[in-house]
XYZ file of C-alpha atoms in Angstrom:
245
model
C 71.964 157.511 207.485
C 74.476 157.411 204.632
C 77.620 155.355 205.026
C 80.714 157.435 205.725
C 83.027 155.315 203.583
C 81.533 156.072 200.165
C 83.845 156.930 197.283
C 83.068 160.536 196.343
C 86.447 161.956 195.296
C 88.065 161.373 191.895
C 90.805 158.765 192.301
C 93.314 160.818 190.295
C 93.153 163.535 192.962
C 93.905 160.863 195.564
C 96.870 159.517 193.565
C 98.326 163.044 193.443
C 98.574 163.046 197.273
C 100.387 159.711 197.620
C 103.950 159.474 198.995
C 106.441 160.274 196.239
C 107.811 156.746 195.890
C 104.384 155.172 195.272
C 103.392 158.067 193.012
C 106.520 157.491 190.908
C 105.417 153.878 190.387
C 102.059 155.069 189.060
C 103.546 157.773 186.823
C 104.317 155.249 184.072
C 102.321 156.237 180.954
C 100.567 152.851 180.670
C 99.431 152.991 184.300
C 98.385 156.627 183.956
C 96.115 155.577 181.085
C 94.617 152.746 183.149
C 94.048 155.077 186.112
C 92.424 157.702 183.885
C 90.077 155.077 182.435
C 89.265 153.780 185.927
C 88.656 157.300 187.226
C 86.264 158.085 184.374
C 84.394 154.805 184.847
C 84.130 155.189 188.629
C 82.889 158.781 188.324
C 80.216 157.657 185.847
C 79.169 154.743 188.086
C 78.782 157.111 191.050
C 76.842 159.647 188.965
C 74.514 156.845 187.850
C 73.745 155.997 191.476
C 76.146 153.140 192.247
C 77.289 152.944 195.874
C 81.040 152.340 195.823
C 83.496 151.721 198.671
C 85.870 152.802 200.139
C 86.259 156.560 200.335
C 90.077 156.234 200.268
C 91.062 153.354 197.949
C 94.787 154.121 198.296
C 94.914 154.344 202.083
C 97.366 151.425 202.382
C 99.844 153.501 200.359
C 99.047 156.739 202.182
C 99.990 155.167 205.522
C 103.247 153.611 204.408
C 106.025 154.830 202.074
C 107.500 152.134 199.828
C 110.864 152.045 201.580
C 109.262 151.362 204.977
C 107.382 148.189 203.946
C 108.476 145.105 205.907
C 105.376 142.857 205.571
C 102.808 142.519 202.778
C 99.357 141.059 203.477
C 97.500 140.731 200.203
C 93.706 140.682 200.037
C 91.338 140.394 197.086
C 88.884 143.292 197.169
C 87.361 145.619 199.781
C 84.508 144.621 202.053
C 81.251 145.398 200.260
C 79.054 146.549 203.170
C 78.398 150.055 204.572
C 81.026 151.460 206.962
C 83.347 148.443 206.533
C 86.065 148.988 203.914
C 88.683 151.586 204.764
C 91.318 151.010 202.088
C 93.271 148.371 204.052
C 92.960 144.648 203.386
C 90.995 142.776 206.102
C 90.618 145.944 208.239
C 87.416 147.629 209.420
C 86.797 150.489 211.875
C 86.563 149.508 215.539
C 82.915 150.624 215.467
C 82.220 147.821 212.967
C 81.893 144.134 213.940
C 84.851 142.054 212.757
C 83.982 140.229 209.504
C 84.536 136.428 209.449
C 88.001 136.524 207.843
C 89.217 139.091 210.356
C 87.811 137.007 213.222
C 89.891 134.087 211.977
C 92.969 136.310 211.791
C 92.385 137.128 215.460
C 91.898 133.428 216.281
C 95.280 132.685 214.714
C 96.911 135.554 216.604
C 95.489 134.199 219.870
C 96.949 130.752 219.097
C 100.373 132.256 218.483
C 100.195 134.720 221.386
C 98.049 133.072 224.109
C 98.422 136.020 226.496
C 98.137 139.116 224.294
C 99.052 142.422 225.938
C 95.983 144.126 224.441
C 92.783 143.000 222.720
C 93.168 143.187 218.935
C 91.823 146.244 217.142
C 89.469 145.727 214.193
C 91.186 148.752 212.652
C 94.577 147.544 211.396
C 95.911 151.044 210.688
C 98.642 150.617 213.271
C 99.955 147.593 211.392
C 100.212 149.849 208.361
C 102.098 152.530 210.275
C 104.562 149.892 211.500
C 105.399 148.608 208.026
C 102.599 146.194 207.036
C 101.282 146.901 203.532
C 97.597 145.879 203.663
C 96.915 145.831 199.932
C 93.915 144.480 198.048
C 94.333 143.531 194.388
C 91.159 145.482 193.519
C 90.848 148.773 195.372
C 87.110 149.493 194.986
C 83.875 147.517 195.093
C 80.146 148.166 194.634
C 77.832 147.820 197.607
C 76.695 144.234 198.097
C 78.586 142.909 195.078
C 81.885 141.197 195.975
C 84.511 141.207 193.192
C 82.333 143.608 191.173
C 85.363 145.756 190.263
C 87.663 142.864 189.392
C 89.111 142.952 185.854
C 88.396 146.664 185.495
C 92.078 147.661 185.569
C 92.892 147.574 189.270
C 94.892 144.345 188.965
C 97.370 145.986 186.565
C 97.806 148.827 189.051
C 98.352 146.625 192.092
C 100.599 144.189 190.166
C 102.794 147.162 189.231
C 102.891 148.302 192.859
C 103.963 144.821 194.008
C 106.529 144.534 191.221
C 108.097 147.911 191.929
C 108.116 147.224 195.666
C 110.023 143.974 195.053
C 112.428 145.746 192.686
C 113.057 148.927 194.644
C 112.868 148.032 198.313
C 116.161 147.818 200.159
C 114.537 146.254 203.244
C 113.761 142.610 204.064
C 110.090 141.878 203.291
C 107.741 139.096 204.418
C 104.929 138.315 201.979
C 101.904 136.628 203.571
C 99.988 135.007 200.718
C 96.697 133.594 201.962
C 94.598 131.690 199.444
C 94.971 130.973 195.742
C 94.263 134.548 194.677
C 97.180 135.952 196.681
C 99.442 133.008 195.905
C 99.040 133.713 192.188
C 101.346 136.713 192.811
C 104.228 134.560 194.077
C 105.960 134.263 190.686
C 105.821 138.025 190.158
C 107.396 138.617 193.573
C 110.078 135.946 193.147
C 111.084 137.218 189.705
C 111.384 140.849 190.799
C 112.697 140.681 194.374
C 116.033 142.460 194.855
C 116.191 142.245 198.657
C 115.906 139.390 201.188
C 112.322 138.137 201.318
C 110.251 135.407 202.917
C 107.060 134.064 201.356
C 104.551 132.476 203.740
C 101.603 130.627 202.201
C 98.396 129.267 203.717
C 94.711 128.978 202.917
C 92.612 132.131 203.026
C 91.299 133.048 206.510
C 87.712 132.856 205.243
C 85.601 130.336 207.210
C 85.224 128.400 203.935
C 88.962 127.628 203.847
C 90.648 128.542 207.137
C 90.707 125.022 208.598
C 90.959 122.996 205.391
C 93.919 121.358 203.617
C 96.386 121.765 202.074
C 97.696 124.435 204.479
C 95.021 125.523 206.995
C 95.208 129.168 207.944
C 94.367 128.353 211.554
C 97.642 127.030 212.939
C 99.860 128.469 210.185
C 102.034 130.420 212.654
C 102.641 133.225 210.175
C 102.679 136.131 212.618
C 105.414 134.637 214.789
C 107.334 133.330 211.763
C 107.307 136.798 210.210
C 108.637 138.434 213.368
C 111.288 135.781 213.908
C 112.558 136.199 210.350
C 112.512 140.007 210.509
C 114.511 139.861 213.742
C 117.042 137.516 212.092
C 117.402 140.059 209.291
C 118.067 142.860 211.760
C 114.669 144.450 211.101
C 112.035 145.587 213.605
C 109.303 143.014 214.358
C 105.628 143.994 214.175
C 103.613 144.653 217.332
C 100.521 142.767 216.201
C 98.443 143.841 219.206
C 99.077 147.579 218.860
C 95.836 149.563 218.618
C 94.593 151.131 215.411
C 94.107 154.596 216.859
C-alpha cells in the first residue's frame, strides 16, 4: 500500500493557500525565485520516480498565523520513512510509532510533569494550534535519505521565515534550539528580534545526544521554563499534553 504522506502537489500551489502574513514573507522576489526553482526540481524528482515526503511541507505555517506564534521548536528535516512526516518538526500521526527523538521529548515532558493529565499524542498538531511553530529548516526529504534535500534552497526560505517572525511579531516568543543545527540560528534571531524573547538551548533529543554534555536534553526543563516565562510576559502557556486531534 502506498504511503499517504507523499508529496504530489506543486509547492507553489501550497504557498498560495498559506495565511496572508506568511505568504507576504515569501512574496519577496528573491524567495519567489528560490521557491520556483525548488518547485521545478521537486516536480522533476517526483516524475523521475523519487518518493518524497511530506504531502504538506508548509503545514506548520498552515496551522499557525505569524502573529499567533509564542514558541518555536526548530528541527532539521522531515522524517524519511513512510507515513511519518506530516509537515511539523518531530511530529508523526498517532497511528505511527514515536521515533526516537520524539520518545525522548516525551521522556523530558514526563520528568517535568510527573503526573500528566493525558498521555502525550504523537501528533503535535495541537501544539501548533496553540502557538508552537514546529518548523524544520528543510521542508522535504527523499524516502530513506535523511538530509537529502538540504542545501537545495529550503534553508533560505526557512531563514527568511524565522527572520521575518522575529522582526514582525508583537508577541513574546520562546525559541527552543536543540542541537548545533538549530543553535546556528541564534544569531539570526537575536539580531532581528523586535519583541521580548527567550532562547533555550540544549542538545538534540536524538538518542545520540540527549543525555550527553554540554547541555543534555534530558533534564533541560525547557517545557516548564517556556510556560513560566510566557506567564511572566502575560501570555498564555502551552498545554503540552493536549491531544493532536
